[in-house]
mmCIF file of C-alpha atoms and ligand atoms in Angstrom:
data_model
loop_
_atom_site.group_PDB
_atom_site.id
_atom_site.type_symbol
_atom_site.label_atom_id
_atom_site.label_comp_id
_atom_site.label_asym_id
_atom_site.label_seq_id
_atom_site.Cartn_x
_atom_site.Cartn_y
_atom_site.Cartn_z
ATOM 1 C CA UNK A 461 -39.037 -32.586 -8.789
ATOM 2 C CA UNK A 462 -41.135 -29.458 -8.804
ATOM 3 C CA UNK A 463 -43.050 -29.087 -5.529
ATOM 4 C CA UNK A 464 -46.624 -27.930 -5.101
ATOM 5 C CA UNK A 465 -45.299 -24.982 -3.134
ATOM 6 C CA UNK A 466 -43.236 -23.874 -6.124
ATOM 7 C CA UNK A 467 -46.192 -24.347 -8.486
ATOM 8 C CA UNK A 468 -48.360 -22.234 -6.201
ATOM 9 C CA UNK A 469 -45.770 -19.491 -5.903
ATOM 10 C CA UNK A 470 -45.450 -19.281 -9.671
ATOM 11 C CA UNK A 471 -49.239 -19.331 -10.136
ATOM 12 C CA UNK A 472 -49.547 -16.443 -7.670
ATOM 13 C CA UNK A 473 -46.921 -14.446 -9.503
ATOM 14 C CA UNK A 474 -48.664 -15.061 -12.824
ATOM 15 C CA UNK A 475 -51.987 -13.932 -11.335
ATOM 16 C CA UNK A 476 -50.287 -10.795 -10.133
ATOM 17 C CA UNK A 477 -48.944 -10.105 -13.623
ATOM 18 C CA UNK A 478 -52.383 -10.655 -15.114
ATOM 19 C CA UNK A 479 -53.950 -8.413 -12.469
ATOM 20 C CA UNK A 480 -51.618 -5.531 -13.311
ATOM 21 C CA UNK A 481 -51.959 -6.022 -17.061
ATOM 22 C CA UNK A 482 -48.309 -6.997 -17.362
ATOM 23 C CA UNK A 483 -48.814 -10.597 -18.448
ATOM 24 C CA UNK A 484 -47.485 -11.004 -21.981
ATOM 25 C CA UNK A 485 -49.874 -12.881 -24.230
ATOM 26 C CA UNK A 486 -48.573 -13.665 -27.700
ATOM 27 C CA UNK A 487 -50.400 -12.573 -30.806
ATOM 28 C CA UNK A 488 -50.208 -15.517 -33.200
ATOM 29 C CA UNK A 489 -49.555 -14.623 -36.819
ATOM 30 C CA UNK A 490 -50.833 -16.897 -39.533
ATOM 31 C CA UNK A 491 -48.839 -15.107 -42.215
ATOM 32 C CA UNK A 492 -45.278 -13.901 -42.780
ATOM 33 C CA UNK A 493 -44.143 -10.602 -41.271
ATOM 34 C CA UNK A 494 -45.118 -7.509 -43.230
ATOM 35 C CA UNK A 495 -47.076 -4.269 -43.309
ATOM 36 C CA UNK A 496 -50.194 -6.419 -43.362
ATOM 37 C CA UNK A 497 -50.336 -9.447 -41.107
ATOM 38 C CA UNK A 498 -52.957 -12.133 -40.761
ATOM 39 C CA UNK A 499 -53.739 -12.987 -37.172
ATOM 40 C CA UNK A 500 -56.301 -15.314 -35.714
ATOM 41 C CA UNK A 501 -58.270 -12.139 -34.959
ATOM 42 C CA UNK A 502 -58.192 -11.138 -38.602
ATOM 43 C CA UNK A 503 -56.171 -9.005 -40.939
ATOM 44 C CA UNK A 504 -54.258 -6.121 -39.399
ATOM 45 C CA UNK A 505 -52.003 -3.304 -40.479
ATOM 46 C CA UNK A 506 -48.820 -3.833 -38.515
ATOM 47 C CA UNK A 507 -47.204 -0.852 -36.791
ATOM 48 C CA UNK A 508 -45.143 -2.605 -34.156
ATOM 49 C CA UNK A 509 -42.383 -4.609 -35.775
ATOM 50 C CA UNK A 510 -38.719 -3.708 -36.207
ATOM 51 C CA UNK A 511 -39.065 -4.381 -39.923
ATOM 52 C CA UNK A 512 -37.800 -0.860 -40.656
ATOM 53 C CA UNK A 513 -36.604 -1.425 -44.207
ATOM 54 C CA UNK A 514 -39.462 -3.774 -45.034
ATOM 55 C CA UNK A 515 -37.063 -6.622 -45.884
ATOM 56 C CA UNK A 516 -38.371 -9.327 -43.541
ATOM 57 C CA UNK A 517 -40.325 -11.001 -46.312
ATOM 58 C CA UNK A 518 -38.540 -9.663 -49.372
ATOM 59 C CA UNK A 519 -38.545 -12.202 -52.245
ATOM 60 C CA UNK A 520 -34.921 -11.552 -53.232
ATOM 61 C CA UNK A 521 -33.716 -12.191 -49.690
ATOM 62 C CA UNK A 522 -35.792 -15.340 -49.352
ATOM 63 C CA UNK A 523 -34.288 -16.529 -52.632
ATOM 64 C CA UNK A 524 -30.740 -15.734 -51.507
ATOM 65 C CA UNK A 525 -31.290 -17.487 -48.159
ATOM 66 C CA UNK A 526 -32.671 -20.551 -49.939
ATOM 67 C CA UNK A 527 -29.763 -20.614 -52.363
ATOM 68 C CA UNK A 528 -27.263 -20.325 -49.516
ATOM 69 C CA UNK A 529 -28.969 -23.210 -47.739
ATOM 70 C CA UNK A 530 -28.797 -25.365 -50.860
ATOM 71 C CA UNK A 531 -25.146 -24.577 -51.452
ATOM 72 C CA UNK A 532 -23.870 -24.573 -47.870
ATOM 73 C CA UNK A 533 -26.318 -26.848 -46.100
ATOM 74 C CA UNK A 534 -28.914 -26.447 -43.387
ATOM 75 C CA UNK A 535 -26.576 -26.242 -40.431
ATOM 76 C CA UNK A 536 -22.983 -26.695 -39.275
ATOM 77 C CA UNK A 537 -23.535 -28.563 -36.013
ATOM 78 C CA UNK A 538 -20.530 -26.799 -34.608
ATOM 79 C CA UNK A 539 -19.222 -23.643 -33.032
ATOM 80 C CA UNK A 540 -17.062 -21.366 -35.173
ATOM 81 C CA UNK A 541 -13.616 -22.473 -34.012
ATOM 82 C CA UNK A 542 -14.157 -26.219 -34.289
ATOM 83 C CA UNK A 543 -15.706 -26.798 -37.717
ATOM 84 C CA UNK A 544 -18.389 -24.131 -38.019
ATOM 85 C CA UNK A 545 -16.719 -21.495 -40.177
ATOM 86 C CA UNK A 546 -17.544 -21.431 -43.873
ATOM 87 C CA UNK A 547 -16.435 -18.922 -46.483
ATOM 88 C CA UNK A 548 -19.748 -17.013 -46.277
ATOM 89 C CA UNK A 549 -19.231 -16.434 -42.534
ATOM 90 C CA UNK A 550 -15.894 -14.760 -43.261
ATOM 91 C CA UNK A 551 -17.445 -12.859 -46.154
ATOM 92 C CA UNK A 552 -20.280 -11.553 -43.990
ATOM 93 C CA UNK A 553 -17.774 -10.365 -41.380
ATOM 94 C CA UNK A 554 -15.802 -8.568 -44.060
ATOM 95 C CA UNK A 555 -18.881 -7.034 -45.632
ATOM 96 C CA UNK A 556 -20.283 -5.864 -42.279
ATOM 97 C CA UNK A 557 -16.929 -4.185 -41.516
ATOM 98 C CA UNK A 558 -17.003 -2.465 -44.898
ATOM 99 C CA UNK A 559 -20.617 -1.408 -44.394
ATOM 100 C CA UNK A 560 -20.089 -0.060 -40.877
ATOM 101 C CA UNK A 561 -16.689 1.453 -41.634
ATOM 102 C CA UNK A 562 -14.821 -0.616 -39.055
ATOM 103 C CA UNK A 563 -11.673 -2.773 -39.000
ATOM 104 C CA UNK A 564 -13.163 -6.159 -38.171
ATOM 105 C CA UNK A 565 -16.418 -7.898 -37.225
ATOM 106 C CA UNK A 566 -17.305 -11.004 -35.234
ATOM 107 C CA UNK A 567 -20.661 -12.745 -35.706
ATOM 108 C CA UNK A 568 -22.955 -13.925 -32.915
ATOM 109 C CA UNK A 569 -26.202 -15.879 -32.871
ATOM 110 C CA UNK A 570 -27.976 -12.706 -31.741
ATOM 111 C CA UNK A 571 -27.123 -9.191 -30.640
ATOM 112 C CA UNK A 572 -28.214 -10.323 -27.170
ATOM 113 C CA UNK A 573 -25.248 -12.701 -27.279
ATOM 114 C CA UNK A 574 -22.976 -10.041 -28.746
ATOM 115 C CA UNK A 575 -23.728 -7.810 -25.753
ATOM 116 C CA UNK A 576 -23.531 -10.788 -23.421
ATOM 117 C CA UNK A 577 -20.054 -11.589 -24.697
ATOM 118 C CA UNK A 578 -18.418 -8.246 -25.377
ATOM 119 C CA UNK A 579 -17.650 -6.879 -21.898
ATOM 120 C CA UNK A 580 -16.224 -9.787 -19.942
ATOM 121 C CA UNK A 581 -13.222 -10.544 -22.197
ATOM 122 C CA UNK A 582 -12.177 -6.897 -22.450
ATOM 123 C CA UNK A 583 -12.690 -5.543 -18.951
ATOM 124 C CA UNK A 584 -11.572 -6.754 -15.544
ATOM 125 C CA UNK A 585 -11.657 -5.686 -11.910
ATOM 126 C CA UNK A 586 -9.423 -2.686 -12.486
ATOM 127 C CA UNK A 587 -11.698 -1.255 -15.220
ATOM 128 C CA UNK A 588 -14.969 0.681 -15.363
ATOM 129 C CA UNK A 589 -18.134 0.470 -17.491
ATOM 130 C CA UNK A 590 -20.266 3.573 -17.755
ATOM 131 C CA UNK A 591 -23.741 2.880 -19.071
ATOM 132 C CA UNK A 592 -26.814 4.959 -20.001
ATOM 133 C CA UNK A 593 -29.665 4.125 -17.607
ATOM 134 C CA UNK A 594 -31.991 3.290 -20.511
ATOM 135 C CA UNK A 595 -29.648 0.831 -22.204
ATOM 136 C CA UNK A 596 -31.090 -2.421 -23.541
ATOM 137 C CA UNK A 597 -31.493 -5.409 -21.208
ATOM 138 C CA UNK A 598 -28.738 -7.306 -23.040
ATOM 139 C CA UNK A 599 -26.201 -4.567 -22.284
ATOM 140 C CA UNK A 600 -27.237 -4.620 -18.645
ATOM 141 C CA UNK A 601 -26.770 -8.398 -18.546
ATOM 142 C CA UNK A 602 -23.471 -8.220 -20.411
ATOM 143 C CA UNK A 603 -22.138 -5.649 -17.978
ATOM 144 C CA UNK A 604 -23.229 -7.843 -15.062
ATOM 145 C CA UNK A 605 -21.085 -10.667 -16.431
ATOM 146 C CA UNK A 606 -17.878 -8.647 -16.279
ATOM 147 C CA UNK A 607 -15.968 -7.722 -13.169
ATOM 148 C CA UNK A 608 -15.476 -4.057 -13.989
ATOM 149 C CA UNK A 609 -16.775 -1.363 -11.675
ATOM 150 C CA UNK A 610 -20.191 -0.145 -12.870
ATOM 151 C CA UNK A 611 -21.435 3.388 -13.306
ATOM 152 C CA UNK A 612 -24.822 4.417 -14.635
ATOM 153 C CA UNK A 613 -25.636 7.882 -15.941
ATOM 154 C CA UNK A 614 -29.063 9.498 -16.280
ATOM 155 C CA UNK A 615 -30.458 9.052 -19.770
ATOM 156 C CA UNK A 616 -28.441 11.092 -22.296
ATOM 157 C CA UNK A 617 -27.286 13.375 -19.480
ATOM 158 C CA UNK A 618 -23.800 14.483 -20.501
ATOM 159 C CA UNK A 619 -23.054 16.181 -17.172
ATOM 160 C CA UNK A 620 -23.853 13.001 -15.334
ATOM 161 C CA UNK A 621 -21.736 11.013 -17.797
ATOM 162 C CA UNK A 622 -18.842 13.388 -17.174
ATOM 163 C CA UNK A 623 -19.149 12.982 -13.424
ATOM 164 C CA UNK A 624 -19.099 9.183 -13.864
ATOM 165 C CA UNK A 625 -15.962 9.514 -15.972
ATOM 166 C CA UNK A 626 -14.354 11.572 -13.220
ATOM 167 C CA UNK A 627 -15.307 9.020 -10.581
ATOM 168 C CA UNK A 628 -13.811 6.303 -12.763
ATOM 169 C CA UNK A 629 -10.619 8.300 -13.236
ATOM 170 C CA UNK A 630 -8.374 5.774 -11.490
ATOM 171 C CA UNK A 631 -9.545 2.788 -13.536
ATOM 172 C CA UNK A 632 -7.194 1.183 -16.058
ATOM 173 C CA UNK A 633 -9.777 1.336 -18.894
ATOM 174 C CA UNK A 634 -13.077 3.213 -18.994
ATOM 175 C CA UNK A 635 -15.782 2.093 -21.449
ATOM 176 C CA UNK A 636 -18.850 4.197 -22.164
ATOM 177 C CA UNK A 637 -21.724 2.173 -23.587
ATOM 178 C CA UNK A 638 -24.979 3.390 -25.048
ATOM 179 C CA UNK A 639 -27.801 2.357 -27.316
ATOM 180 C CA UNK A 640 -27.564 4.288 -30.613
ATOM 181 C CA UNK A 641 -31.341 4.670 -30.874
ATOM 182 C CA UNK A 642 -33.411 4.170 -27.720
ATOM 183 C CA UNK A 643 -36.365 1.945 -28.401
ATOM 184 C CA UNK A 644 -39.059 3.567 -26.273
ATOM 185 C CA UNK A 645 -38.681 7.232 -27.261
ATOM 186 C CA UNK A 646 -36.884 6.707 -30.555
ATOM 187 C CA UNK A 647 -34.288 9.296 -29.556
ATOM 188 C CA UNK A 648 -30.696 9.154 -30.808
ATOM 189 C CA UNK A 649 -27.742 9.011 -28.385
ATOM 190 C CA UNK A 650 -25.662 12.211 -28.332
ATOM 191 C CA UNK A 651 -22.623 10.507 -29.802
ATOM 192 C CA UNK A 652 -20.788 13.696 -30.773
ATOM 193 C CA UNK A 653 -20.655 14.814 -27.155
ATOM 194 C CA UNK A 654 -20.084 11.267 -25.905
ATOM 195 C CA UNK A 655 -17.020 10.923 -28.157
ATOM 196 C CA UNK A 656 -15.734 14.329 -27.002
ATOM 197 C CA UNK A 657 -16.016 13.273 -23.367
ATOM 198 C CA UNK A 658 -14.456 9.909 -24.175
ATOM 199 C CA UNK A 659 -11.485 11.699 -25.688
ATOM 200 C CA UNK A 660 -11.142 14.097 -22.766
ATOM 201 C CA UNK A 661 -11.274 11.299 -20.186
ATOM 202 C CA UNK A 662 -9.480 8.681 -22.239
ATOM 203 C CA UNK A 663 -12.403 6.262 -22.477
ATOM 204 C CA UNK A 664 -13.554 3.725 -25.053
ATOM 205 C CA UNK A 665 -16.971 4.029 -26.711
ATOM 206 C CA UNK A 666 -19.380 1.166 -27.445
ATOM 207 C CA UNK A 667 -22.628 1.814 -29.322
ATOM 208 C CA UNK A 668 -25.432 -0.729 -29.694
ATOM 209 C CA UNK A 669 -26.958 0.263 -33.014
ATOM 210 C CA UNK A 670 -29.627 -2.438 -33.200
ATOM 211 C CA UNK A 671 -32.411 0.088 -33.865
ATOM 212 C CA UNK A 672 -30.225 2.140 -36.229
ATOM 213 C CA UNK A 673 -28.159 -0.101 -38.511
ATOM 214 C CA UNK A 674 -29.580 0.011 -42.022
ATOM 215 C CA UNK A 675 -31.402 3.332 -41.923
ATOM 216 C CA UNK A 676 -29.999 5.961 -39.541
ATOM 217 C CA UNK A 677 -27.343 8.232 -41.077
ATOM 218 C CA UNK A 678 -27.251 9.527 -44.636
ATOM 219 C CA UNK A 679 -26.583 6.073 -46.092
ATOM 220 C CA UNK A 680 -27.967 3.944 -43.264
ATOM 221 C CA UNK A 681 -24.644 3.096 -41.605
ATOM 222 C CA UNK A 682 -26.028 4.009 -38.212
ATOM 223 C CA UNK A 683 -25.704 6.615 -35.497
ATOM 224 C CA UNK A 684 -21.942 7.003 -36.004
ATOM 225 C CA UNK A 685 -22.626 8.178 -39.543
ATOM 226 C CA UNK A 686 -25.489 10.369 -38.318
ATOM 227 C CA UNK A 687 -23.109 12.303 -36.058
ATOM 228 C CA UNK A 688 -20.038 11.941 -38.270
ATOM 229 C CA UNK A 689 -18.080 10.118 -35.555
ATOM 230 C CA UNK A 690 -17.758 6.595 -36.971
ATOM 231 C CA UNK A 691 -13.945 6.581 -36.626
ATOM 232 C CA UNK A 692 -14.189 7.627 -32.966
ATOM 233 C CA UNK A 693 -16.350 4.663 -31.952
ATOM 234 C CA UNK A 694 -14.369 1.641 -30.738
ATOM 235 C CA UNK A 695 -17.116 -0.986 -30.784
ATOM 236 C CA UNK A 696 -20.504 -1.281 -32.455
ATOM 237 C CA UNK A 697 -22.867 -4.072 -31.543
ATOM 238 C CA UNK A 698 -25.865 -4.642 -33.772
ATOM 239 C CA UNK A 699 -28.484 -7.130 -34.914
ATOM 240 C CA UNK A 700 -29.512 -8.713 -38.208
ATOM 241 C CA UNK A 701 -32.920 -9.233 -36.608
ATOM 242 C CA UNK A 702 -34.345 -5.760 -37.199
ATOM 243 C CA UNK A 703 -33.787 -3.599 -40.297
ATOM 244 C CA UNK A 704 -31.309 -6.038 -41.887
ATOM 245 C CA UNK A 705 -33.868 -8.661 -42.855
ATOM 246 C CA UNK A 706 -35.226 -9.472 -39.422
ATOM 247 C CA UNK A 707 -34.250 -13.154 -39.201
ATOM 248 C CA UNK A 708 -31.671 -13.384 -36.442
ATOM 249 C CA UNK A 709 -27.999 -12.983 -35.713
ATOM 250 C CA UNK A 710 -25.838 -10.108 -34.631
ATOM 251 C CA UNK A 711 -22.271 -8.939 -34.411
ATOM 252 C CA UNK A 712 -19.654 -6.847 -32.712
ATOM 253 C CA UNK A 713 -17.685 -4.638 -35.084
ATOM 254 C CA UNK A 714 -14.794 -2.303 -34.378
ATOM 255 C CA UNK A 715 -11.071 -2.085 -33.567
ATOM 256 C CA UNK A 716 -9.293 -5.203 -34.749
ATOM 257 C CA UNK A 717 -7.414 -5.853 -31.503
ATOM 258 C CA UNK A 718 -10.676 -5.872 -29.555
ATOM 259 C CA UNK A 719 -12.357 -8.202 -32.059
ATOM 260 C CA UNK A 720 -9.347 -10.531 -31.957
ATOM 261 C CA UNK A 721 -9.646 -10.739 -28.183
ATOM 262 C CA UNK A 722 -13.374 -11.544 -28.498
ATOM 263 C CA UNK A 723 -12.651 -14.401 -30.914
ATOM 264 C CA UNK A 724 -10.365 -15.942 -28.299
ATOM 265 C CA UNK A 725 -12.358 -15.238 -25.151
ATOM 266 C CA UNK A 726 -15.993 -14.332 -25.789
ATOM 267 C CA UNK A 727 -18.099 -17.111 -24.317
ATOM 268 C CA UNK A 728 -21.277 -16.853 -26.447
ATOM 269 C CA UNK A 729 -19.008 -16.965 -29.533
ATOM 270 C CA UNK A 730 -16.899 -19.864 -28.321
ATOM 271 C CA UNK A 731 -19.654 -21.994 -26.849
ATOM 272 C CA UNK A 732 -22.707 -21.401 -29.052
ATOM 273 C CA UNK A 733 -23.459 -22.616 -32.534
ATOM 274 C CA UNK A 734 -22.377 -20.814 -35.673
ATOM 275 C CA UNK A 735 -24.936 -18.843 -37.709
ATOM 276 C CA UNK A 736 -26.956 -20.999 -40.123
ATOM 277 C CA UNK A 737 -25.921 -20.633 -43.787
ATOM 278 C CA UNK A 738 -29.407 -19.430 -44.815
ATOM 279 C CA UNK A 739 -29.140 -16.473 -42.444
ATOM 280 C CA UNK A 740 -25.622 -15.652 -43.591
ATOM 281 C CA UNK A 741 -26.739 -15.774 -47.239
ATOM 282 C CA UNK A 742 -29.850 -13.704 -46.534
ATOM 283 C CA UNK A 743 -27.914 -11.053 -44.625
ATOM 284 C CA UNK A 744 -25.272 -10.839 -47.362
ATOM 285 C CA UNK A 745 -28.093 -10.171 -49.817
ATOM 286 C CA UNK A 746 -29.505 -7.445 -47.567
ATOM 287 C CA UNK A 747 -26.097 -5.738 -47.539
ATOM 288 C CA UNK A 748 -25.871 -5.975 -51.308
ATOM 289 C CA UNK A 749 -29.306 -4.352 -51.564
ATOM 290 C CA UNK A 750 -28.497 -1.401 -49.296
ATOM 291 C CA UNK A 751 -24.745 -0.758 -49.435
ATOM 292 C CA UNK A 752 -24.466 1.350 -52.571
ATOM 293 C CA UNK A 753 -27.921 2.807 -52.786
ATOM 294 C CA UNK A 754 -30.600 2.381 -50.133
ATOM 295 C CA UNK A 755 -34.036 3.051 -51.606
ATOM 296 C CA UNK A 756 -35.722 1.359 -48.626
ATOM 297 C CA UNK A 757 -34.222 3.957 -46.303
ATOM 298 C CA UNK A 758 -35.537 6.783 -48.478
ATOM 299 C CA UNK A 759 -39.028 5.284 -48.415
ATOM 300 C CA UNK A 760 -38.866 4.804 -44.658
ATOM 301 C CA UNK A 761 -37.762 8.406 -44.019
ATOM 302 C CA UNK A 762 -40.515 9.752 -46.301
ATOM 303 C CA UNK A 763 -43.155 7.502 -44.734
ATOM 304 C CA UNK A 764 -42.143 8.469 -41.214
ATOM 305 C CA UNK A 765 -42.303 12.206 -41.922
ATOM 306 C CA UNK A 766 -45.627 11.785 -43.719
ATOM 307 C CA UNK A 767 -47.250 9.678 -40.997
ATOM 308 C CA UNK A 768 -45.979 11.901 -38.201
ATOM 309 C CA UNK A 769 -47.414 14.884 -40.062
ATOM 310 C CA UNK A 770 -50.816 13.211 -40.280
ATOM 311 C CA UNK A 771 -50.888 12.341 -36.584
ATOM 312 C CA UNK A 772 -49.683 15.789 -35.495
ATOM 313 C CA UNK A 773 -52.292 17.300 -37.793
ATOM 314 C CA UNK A 774 -54.939 15.421 -35.825
ATOM 315 C CA UNK A 775 -53.549 16.941 -32.646
ATOM 316 C CA UNK A 776 -51.675 13.979 -31.178
ATOM 317 C CA UNK A 777 -48.804 14.681 -28.804
ATOM 318 C CA UNK A 778 -45.621 13.412 -30.457
ATOM 319 C CA UNK A 779 -42.135 14.331 -29.235
ATOM 320 C CA UNK A 780 -39.563 15.627 -31.698
ATOM 321 C CA UNK A 781 -37.451 12.901 -33.226
ATOM 322 C CA UNK A 782 -35.969 11.595 -36.429
ATOM 323 C CA UNK A 783 -36.233 7.845 -36.203
ATOM 324 C CA UNK A 784 -38.988 5.516 -37.424
ATOM 325 C CA UNK A 785 -40.083 5.029 -33.815
ATOM 326 C CA UNK A 786 -43.007 7.364 -33.147
ATOM 327 C CA UNK A 787 -44.211 7.546 -29.546
ATOM 328 C CA UNK A 788 -47.800 8.807 -29.359
ATOM 329 C CA UNK A 789 -47.933 10.185 -25.827
ATOM 330 C CA UNK A 790 -51.134 9.433 -23.937
ATOM 331 C CA UNK A 791 -49.655 9.575 -20.415
ATOM 332 C CA UNK A 792 -52.552 7.834 -18.624
ATOM 333 C CA UNK A 793 -51.995 4.075 -18.266
ATOM 334 C CA UNK A 794 -55.631 2.931 -18.541
ATOM 335 C CA UNK A 795 -56.388 5.171 -21.519
ATOM 336 C CA UNK A 796 -53.310 3.823 -23.294
ATOM 337 C CA UNK A 797 -54.309 0.191 -22.853
ATOM 338 C CA UNK A 798 -57.883 0.895 -23.989
ATOM 339 C CA UNK A 799 -56.727 2.916 -26.979
ATOM 340 C CA UNK A 800 -54.496 0.075 -28.156
ATOM 341 C CA UNK A 801 -57.423 -2.373 -27.892
ATOM 342 C CA UNK A 802 -59.722 -0.072 -29.834
ATOM 343 C CA UNK A 803 -57.082 0.298 -32.529
ATOM 344 C CA UNK A 804 -56.855 -3.495 -32.765
ATOM 345 C CA UNK A 805 -60.621 -3.544 -33.354
ATOM 346 C CA UNK A 806 -60.005 -1.101 -36.215
ATOM 347 C CA UNK A 807 -57.444 -3.474 -37.693
ATOM 348 C CA UNK A 808 -54.393 -1.505 -36.557
ATOM 349 C CA UNK A 809 -51.823 -3.529 -34.673
ATOM 350 C CA UNK A 810 -49.945 -1.359 -32.158
ATOM 351 C CA UNK A 811 -48.771 -1.899 -28.610
ATOM 352 C CA UNK A 812 -49.408 0.344 -25.635
ATOM 353 C CA UNK A 813 -46.420 0.730 -23.338
ATOM 354 C CA UNK A 814 -47.105 1.423 -19.708
ATOM 355 C CA UNK A 815 -45.207 1.425 -16.411
ATOM 356 C CA UNK A 816 -42.729 -0.188 -15.714
ATOM 357 C CA UNK A 817 -41.634 -0.520 -19.359
ATOM 358 C CA UNK A 818 -41.753 3.282 -19.502
ATOM 359 C CA UNK A 819 -41.754 5.587 -16.477
ATOM 360 C CA UNK A 820 -44.955 6.239 -14.529
ATOM 361 C CA UNK A 821 -47.291 8.738 -16.163
ATOM 362 C CA UNK A 822 -45.446 8.437 -19.485
ATOM 363 C CA UNK A 823 -47.660 5.769 -21.083
ATOM 364 C CA UNK A 824 -47.711 5.807 -24.849
ATOM 365 C CA UNK A 825 -48.510 3.917 -27.988
ATOM 366 C CA UNK A 826 -45.305 3.261 -29.841
ATOM 367 C CA UNK A 827 -45.600 3.233 -33.604
ATOM 368 C CA UNK A 828 -42.893 1.799 -35.807
ATOM 369 C CA UNK A 829 -43.041 2.734 -39.438
ATOM 370 C CA UNK A 830 -41.769 0.351 -42.114
ATOM 371 C CA UNK A 831 -40.669 0.868 -45.705
ATOM 372 C CA UNK A 832 -43.078 -1.986 -46.465
ATOM 373 C CA UNK A 833 -46.062 0.250 -45.633
ATOM 374 C CA UNK A 834 -47.861 1.990 -48.476
ATOM 375 C CA UNK A 835 -49.121 5.585 -48.377
ATOM 376 C CA UNK A 836 -52.629 4.156 -48.464
ATOM 377 C CA UNK A 837 -51.944 2.046 -45.373
ATOM 378 C CA UNK A 838 -50.537 5.075 -43.568
ATOM 379 C CA UNK A 839 -53.678 7.031 -44.451
ATOM 380 C CA UNK A 840 -55.891 4.199 -43.169
ATOM 381 C CA UNK A 841 -53.943 4.017 -39.929
ATOM 382 C CA UNK A 842 -54.027 7.774 -39.351
ATOM 383 C CA UNK A 843 -57.760 7.722 -39.958
ATOM 384 C CA UNK A 844 -58.217 4.961 -37.363
ATOM 385 C CA UNK A 845 -55.997 6.823 -34.876
ATOM 386 C CA UNK A 846 -58.114 9.964 -35.308
ATOM 387 C CA UNK A 847 -61.370 8.038 -34.817
ATOM 388 C CA UNK A 848 -60.176 6.216 -31.709
ATOM 389 C CA UNK A 849 -58.353 9.290 -30.380
ATOM 390 C CA UNK A 850 -61.617 11.243 -30.430
ATOM 391 C CA UNK A 851 -63.601 8.404 -28.847
ATOM 392 C CA UNK A 852 -61.029 8.226 -26.067
ATOM 393 C CA UNK A 853 -60.899 11.984 -25.592
ATOM 394 C CA UNK A 854 -57.183 12.130 -26.407
ATOM 395 C CA UNK A 855 -57.765 14.614 -29.223
ATOM 396 C CA UNK A 856 -60.702 16.856 -29.986
HETATM 397 C C1 PLP B 1325 -33.257 -5.851 -30.234
HETATM 398 C C2 PLP B 1325 -32.064 -5.404 -29.508
HETATM 399 C C3 PLP B 1325 -31.082 -6.310 -29.102
HETATM 400 C C4 PLP B 1325 -31.240 -7.799 -29.272
HETATM 401 O O1 PLP B 1325 -31.024 -8.163 -30.593
HETATM 402 P P1 PLP B 1325 -31.218 -9.714 -30.990
HETATM 403 O O2 PLP B 1325 -30.364 -9.873 -32.197
HETATM 404 O O3 PLP B 1325 -32.675 -9.888 -31.267
HETATM 405 O O4 PLP B 1325 -30.768 -10.520 -29.855
HETATM 406 C C5 PLP B 1325 -29.947 -5.830 -28.482
HETATM 407 N N1 PLP B 1325 -29.790 -4.504 -28.251
HETATM 408 C C6 PLP B 1325 -30.727 -3.604 -28.613
HETATM 409 C C7 PLP B 1325 -30.500 -2.159 -28.344
HETATM 410 C C8 PLP B 1325 -31.892 -4.018 -29.240
HETATM 411 O O5 PLP B 1325 -32.820 -3.132 -29.575
#
């Protein structure tokens, strides 16, 4: 039974969060996801979803998901190895492998689960995991669940990575893990150099391409394709919950021996329900729509360059980068929060990121461009940014 003391402690902690502006209130949508969303505060142009390819509410995908549900049912009420594997699950694994250029793929309910289940079966006490300090929370948790010795290198710092590899020299296996695209700055991991170091120090490479799969690289295969090192990456983890339709689900893809081990030993795979047929059918449709020709990617790349150009033209401080994540640097925490609110009043939905989500004095508004946006919407948003930016004294 919960005690009053516990209730009070929690209430105090919540007050503290509210006091520091870190309490997360949810914006309720009264519409599907898209470039325009209806909220209970009105209609807004959305610049903060991971709907990179604009497929989250695409009619063809909705149709395919519905058809899959009709043909294969609503749910399986089972994990994969008992009675939860249907033909489409095997097909999706095969098609993901073909898309990513890997040997085999294993599905999970989410990429969070993929990362939660990938380390523990493969690495033990005598091994080492070497992780970028800015890696996603699910990688951090996954690493915590395995017994391997842990090393953390400064963000994208190849010298520091090398020194970790040297320190881990006596381990049986060494695994380097990194996000492919880092969500706060939108920068791409230096996979060419990472793979070189991995080769020199005989280490495995794992890349979480959740923010990359579907649009990074010349045909959207991800950061491996971007750097031309796909065949040197041992494991890719990724999500179906971002560019690939945005519903849910994820996978680990890579060397067949590693995937086989995961099927036998990975706990979130063994002890959590199989993916619903609608999601499998929807994701298969997404792959069909992007695997030979990817017009959504082209639109997204054009939109991103165009919008960045507009914002830079107004004098905003935007770091170099090639992804659809555009950090508008404001630096000051209070100004960032106020700017985001003023943009909401202008009908532009963006989120201000402040300490501790980003480091102190590095507050920013993070924009995510989507292929679902129109040029007209980008113009409207840039106009609102300029207006608010001047009011706030961020630009002149
Ligand atoms: C979003 C994200 C995840 C989690 O993906 P889900 O499928 O939503 O669980 C994992 N890793 C990275 C790098 C992400 O950006």
